[in-house]
mmCIF file with all atom_site columns, C-alpha atoms and ligand atoms in Angstrom:
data_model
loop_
_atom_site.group_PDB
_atom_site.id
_atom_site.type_symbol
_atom_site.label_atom_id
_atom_site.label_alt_id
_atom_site.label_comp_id
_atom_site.label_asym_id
_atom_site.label_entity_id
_atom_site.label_seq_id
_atom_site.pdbx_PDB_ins_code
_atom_site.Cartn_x
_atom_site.Cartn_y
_atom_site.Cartn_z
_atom_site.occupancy
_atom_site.B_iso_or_equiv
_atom_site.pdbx_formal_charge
_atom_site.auth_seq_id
_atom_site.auth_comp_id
_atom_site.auth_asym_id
_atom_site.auth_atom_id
_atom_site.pdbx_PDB_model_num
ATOM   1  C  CA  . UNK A 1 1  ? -2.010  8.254   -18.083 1.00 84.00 ? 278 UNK A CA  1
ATOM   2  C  CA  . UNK A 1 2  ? -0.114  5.473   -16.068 1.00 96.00 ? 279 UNK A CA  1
ATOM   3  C  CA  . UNK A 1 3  ? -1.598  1.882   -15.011 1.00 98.00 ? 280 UNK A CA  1
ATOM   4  C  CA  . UNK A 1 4  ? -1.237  0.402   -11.662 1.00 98.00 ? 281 UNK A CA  1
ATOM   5  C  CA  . UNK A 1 5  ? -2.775  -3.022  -10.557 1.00 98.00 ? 282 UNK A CA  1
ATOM   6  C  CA  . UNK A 1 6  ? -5.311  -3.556  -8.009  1.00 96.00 ? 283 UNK A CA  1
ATOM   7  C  CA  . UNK A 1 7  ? -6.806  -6.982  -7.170  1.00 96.00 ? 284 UNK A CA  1
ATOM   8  C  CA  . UNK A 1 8  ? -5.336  -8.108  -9.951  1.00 96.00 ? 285 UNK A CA  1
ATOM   9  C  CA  . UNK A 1 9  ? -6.609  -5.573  -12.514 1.00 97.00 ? 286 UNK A CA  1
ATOM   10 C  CA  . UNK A 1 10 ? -5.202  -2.722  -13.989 1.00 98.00 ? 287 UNK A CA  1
ATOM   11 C  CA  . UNK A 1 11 ? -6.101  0.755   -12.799 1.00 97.00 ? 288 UNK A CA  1
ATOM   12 C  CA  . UNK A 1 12 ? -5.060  4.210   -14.901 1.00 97.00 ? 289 UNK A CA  1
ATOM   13 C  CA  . UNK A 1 13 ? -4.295  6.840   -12.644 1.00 97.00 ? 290 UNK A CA  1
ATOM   14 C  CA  . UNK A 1 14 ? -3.060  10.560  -13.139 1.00 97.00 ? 291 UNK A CA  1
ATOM   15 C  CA  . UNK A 1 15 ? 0.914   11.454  -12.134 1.00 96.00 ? 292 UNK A CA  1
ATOM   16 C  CA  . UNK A 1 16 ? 0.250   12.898  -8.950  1.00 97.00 ? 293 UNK A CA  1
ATOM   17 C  CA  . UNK A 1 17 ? -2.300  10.879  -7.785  1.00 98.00 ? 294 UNK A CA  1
ATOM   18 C  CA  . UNK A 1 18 ? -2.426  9.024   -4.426  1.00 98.00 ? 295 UNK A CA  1
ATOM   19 C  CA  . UNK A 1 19 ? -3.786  5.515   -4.038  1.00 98.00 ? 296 UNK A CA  1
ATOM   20 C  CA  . UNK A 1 20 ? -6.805  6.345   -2.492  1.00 98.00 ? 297 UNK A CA  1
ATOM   21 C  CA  . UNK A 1 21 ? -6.975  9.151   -4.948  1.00 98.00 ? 298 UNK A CA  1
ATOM   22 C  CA  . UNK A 1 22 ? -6.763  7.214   -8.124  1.00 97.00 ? 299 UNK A CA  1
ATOM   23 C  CA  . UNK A 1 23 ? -9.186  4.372   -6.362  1.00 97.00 ? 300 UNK A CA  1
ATOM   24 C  CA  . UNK A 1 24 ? -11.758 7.486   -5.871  1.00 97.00 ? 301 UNK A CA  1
ATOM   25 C  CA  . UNK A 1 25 ? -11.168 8.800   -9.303  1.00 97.00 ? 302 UNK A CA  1
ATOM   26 C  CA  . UNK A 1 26 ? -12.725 5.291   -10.407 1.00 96.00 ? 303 UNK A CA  1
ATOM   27 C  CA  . UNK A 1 27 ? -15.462 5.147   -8.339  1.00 96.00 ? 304 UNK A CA  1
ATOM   28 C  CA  . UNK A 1 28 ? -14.412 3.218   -5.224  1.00 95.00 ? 305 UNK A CA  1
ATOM   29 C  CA  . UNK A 1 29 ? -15.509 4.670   -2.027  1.00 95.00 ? 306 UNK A CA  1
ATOM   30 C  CA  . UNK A 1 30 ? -14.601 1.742   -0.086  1.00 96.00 ? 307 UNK A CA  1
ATOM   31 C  CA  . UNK A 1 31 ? -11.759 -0.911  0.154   1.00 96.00 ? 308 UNK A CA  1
ATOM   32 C  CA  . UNK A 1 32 ? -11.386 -2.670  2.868   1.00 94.00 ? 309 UNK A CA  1
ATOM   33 C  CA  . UNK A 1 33 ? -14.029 -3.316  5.918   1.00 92.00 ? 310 UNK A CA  1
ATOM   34 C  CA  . UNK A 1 34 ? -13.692 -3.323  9.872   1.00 89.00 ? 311 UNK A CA  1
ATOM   35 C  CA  . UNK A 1 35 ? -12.873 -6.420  11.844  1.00 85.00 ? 312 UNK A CA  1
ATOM   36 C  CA  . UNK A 1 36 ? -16.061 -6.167  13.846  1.00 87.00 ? 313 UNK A CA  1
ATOM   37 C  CA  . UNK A 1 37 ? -19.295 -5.616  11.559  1.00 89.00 ? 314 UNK A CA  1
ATOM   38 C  CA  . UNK A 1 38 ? -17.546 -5.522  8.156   1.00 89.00 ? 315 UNK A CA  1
ATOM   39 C  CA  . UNK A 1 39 ? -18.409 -2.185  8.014   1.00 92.00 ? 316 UNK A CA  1
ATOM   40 C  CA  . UNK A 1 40 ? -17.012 -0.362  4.759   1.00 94.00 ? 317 UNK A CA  1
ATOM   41 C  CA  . UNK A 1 41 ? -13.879 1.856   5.129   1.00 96.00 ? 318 UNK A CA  1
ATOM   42 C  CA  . UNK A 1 42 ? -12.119 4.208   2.737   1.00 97.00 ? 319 UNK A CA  1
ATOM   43 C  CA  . UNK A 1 43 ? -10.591 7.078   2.631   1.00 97.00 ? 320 UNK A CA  1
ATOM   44 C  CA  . UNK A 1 44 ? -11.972 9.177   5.714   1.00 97.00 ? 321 UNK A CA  1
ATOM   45 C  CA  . UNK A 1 45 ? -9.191  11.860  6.965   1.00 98.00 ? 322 UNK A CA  1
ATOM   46 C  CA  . UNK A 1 46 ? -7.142  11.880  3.749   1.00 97.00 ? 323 UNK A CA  1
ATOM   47 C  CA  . UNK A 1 47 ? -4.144  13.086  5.597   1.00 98.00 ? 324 UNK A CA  1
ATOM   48 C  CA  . UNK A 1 48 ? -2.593  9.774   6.782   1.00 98.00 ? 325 UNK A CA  1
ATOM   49 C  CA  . UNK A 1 49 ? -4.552  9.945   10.869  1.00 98.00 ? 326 UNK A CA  1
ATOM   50 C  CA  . UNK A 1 50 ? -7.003  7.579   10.359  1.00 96.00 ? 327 UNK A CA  1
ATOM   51 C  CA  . UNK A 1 51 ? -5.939  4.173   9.225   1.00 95.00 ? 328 UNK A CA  1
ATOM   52 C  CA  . UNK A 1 52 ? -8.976  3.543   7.356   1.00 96.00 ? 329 UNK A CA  1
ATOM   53 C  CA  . UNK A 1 53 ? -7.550  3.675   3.681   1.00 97.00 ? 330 UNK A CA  1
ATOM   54 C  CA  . UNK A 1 54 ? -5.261  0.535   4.417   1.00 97.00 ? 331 UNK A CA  1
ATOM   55 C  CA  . UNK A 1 55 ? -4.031  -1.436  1.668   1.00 97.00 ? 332 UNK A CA  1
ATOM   56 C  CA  . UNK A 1 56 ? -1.472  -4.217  0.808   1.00 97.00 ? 333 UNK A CA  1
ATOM   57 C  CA  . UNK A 1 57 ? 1.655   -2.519  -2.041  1.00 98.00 ? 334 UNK A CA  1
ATOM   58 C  CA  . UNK A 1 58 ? 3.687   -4.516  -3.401  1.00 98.00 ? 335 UNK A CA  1
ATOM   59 C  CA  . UNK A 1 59 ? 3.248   -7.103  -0.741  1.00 97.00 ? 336 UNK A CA  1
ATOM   60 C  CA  . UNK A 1 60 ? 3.722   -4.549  2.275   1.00 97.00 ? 337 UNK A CA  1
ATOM   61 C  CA  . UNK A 1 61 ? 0.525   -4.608  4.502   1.00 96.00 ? 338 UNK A CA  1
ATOM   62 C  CA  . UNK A 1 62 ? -1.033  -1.960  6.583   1.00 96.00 ? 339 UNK A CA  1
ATOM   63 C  CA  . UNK A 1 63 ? 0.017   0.970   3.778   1.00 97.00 ? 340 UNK A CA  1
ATOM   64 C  CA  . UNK A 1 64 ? -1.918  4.155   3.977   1.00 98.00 ? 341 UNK A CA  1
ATOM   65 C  CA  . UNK A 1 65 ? -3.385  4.631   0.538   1.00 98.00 ? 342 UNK A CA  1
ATOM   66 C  CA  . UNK A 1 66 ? -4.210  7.998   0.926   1.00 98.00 ? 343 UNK A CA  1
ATOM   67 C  CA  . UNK A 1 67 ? -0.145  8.974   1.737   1.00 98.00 ? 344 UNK A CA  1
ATOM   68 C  CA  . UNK A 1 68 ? 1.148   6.637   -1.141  1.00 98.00 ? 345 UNK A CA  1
ATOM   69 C  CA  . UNK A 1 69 ? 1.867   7.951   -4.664  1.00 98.00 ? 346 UNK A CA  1
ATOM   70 C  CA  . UNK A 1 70 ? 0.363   5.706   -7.450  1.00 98.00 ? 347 UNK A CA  1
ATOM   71 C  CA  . UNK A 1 71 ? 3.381   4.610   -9.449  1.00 98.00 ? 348 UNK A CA  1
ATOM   72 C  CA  . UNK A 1 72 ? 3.693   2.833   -12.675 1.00 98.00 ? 349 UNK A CA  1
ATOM   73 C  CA  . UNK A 1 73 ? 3.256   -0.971  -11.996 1.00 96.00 ? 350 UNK A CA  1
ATOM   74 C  CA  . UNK A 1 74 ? 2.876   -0.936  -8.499  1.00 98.00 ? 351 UNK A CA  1
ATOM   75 C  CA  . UNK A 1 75 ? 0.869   -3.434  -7.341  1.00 98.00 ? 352 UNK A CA  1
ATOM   76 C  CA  . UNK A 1 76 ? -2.076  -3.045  -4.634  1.00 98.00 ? 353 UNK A CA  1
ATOM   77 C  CA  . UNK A 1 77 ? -4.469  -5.652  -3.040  1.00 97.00 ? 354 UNK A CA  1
ATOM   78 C  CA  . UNK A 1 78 ? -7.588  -4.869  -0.715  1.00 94.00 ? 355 UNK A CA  1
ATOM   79 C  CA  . UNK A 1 79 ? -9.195  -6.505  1.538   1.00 80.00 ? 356 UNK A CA  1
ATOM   80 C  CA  . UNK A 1 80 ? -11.892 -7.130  -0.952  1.00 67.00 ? 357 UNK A CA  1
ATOM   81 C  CA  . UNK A 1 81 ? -9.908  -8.879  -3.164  1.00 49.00 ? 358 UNK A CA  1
ATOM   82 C  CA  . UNK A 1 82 ? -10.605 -12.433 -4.219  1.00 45.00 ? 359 UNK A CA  1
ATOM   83 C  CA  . UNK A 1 83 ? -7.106  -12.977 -5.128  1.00 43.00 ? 360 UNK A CA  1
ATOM   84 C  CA  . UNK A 1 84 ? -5.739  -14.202 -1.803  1.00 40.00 ? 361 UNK A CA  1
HETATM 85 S  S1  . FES B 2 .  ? -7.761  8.168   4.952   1.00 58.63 ? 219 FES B S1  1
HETATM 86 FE FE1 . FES B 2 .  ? -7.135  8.400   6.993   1.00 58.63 ? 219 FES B FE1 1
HETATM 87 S  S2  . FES B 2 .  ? -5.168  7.476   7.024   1.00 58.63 ? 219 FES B S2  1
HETATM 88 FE FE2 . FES B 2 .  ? -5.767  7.385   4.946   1.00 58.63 ? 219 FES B FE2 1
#
């Protein structure tokens, strides 16, 4: 099993795994919340339509978790963070 980091923690994830995949594997249903009534968002369409799953990799914002492979050492930061 491989480890990335999210919010500053690590995260094991199976090859093969998306983002969002590895995030729902652990338990996390949500990541992020909307601008107006910080409602919770997650994964929702799972195919890359939505926009809900977004996440920062690596220090690129606005990724689509749910399209991104987990790799090795990759770093990932929500919105729910208390990093930044
Ligand atoms: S869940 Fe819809 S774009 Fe990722």
């Amino acid at each position: 099993m491989s480890e990335l980091i999210i919010d500053g923690k690590p995260l094991a994830f199976v090859e093969g795994q998306t983002v969002a995949a590895a995030l729902v594997a652990a338990g996390r249903v949500s990541w992020r919340t909307t601008r107006l009534g910080h409602r919770p968002r997650g994964v929702f369409c799972g195919i890359g339509v939505c926009f809900d799953c977004l996440v920062t990799i690596d220090g690129v914002g606005g990724q689509r978790a749910c399209l991104v492979p987990a790799r090795e050492g990759m770093t990932v930061t929500t919105e729910e963070s208390t990093d930044e």
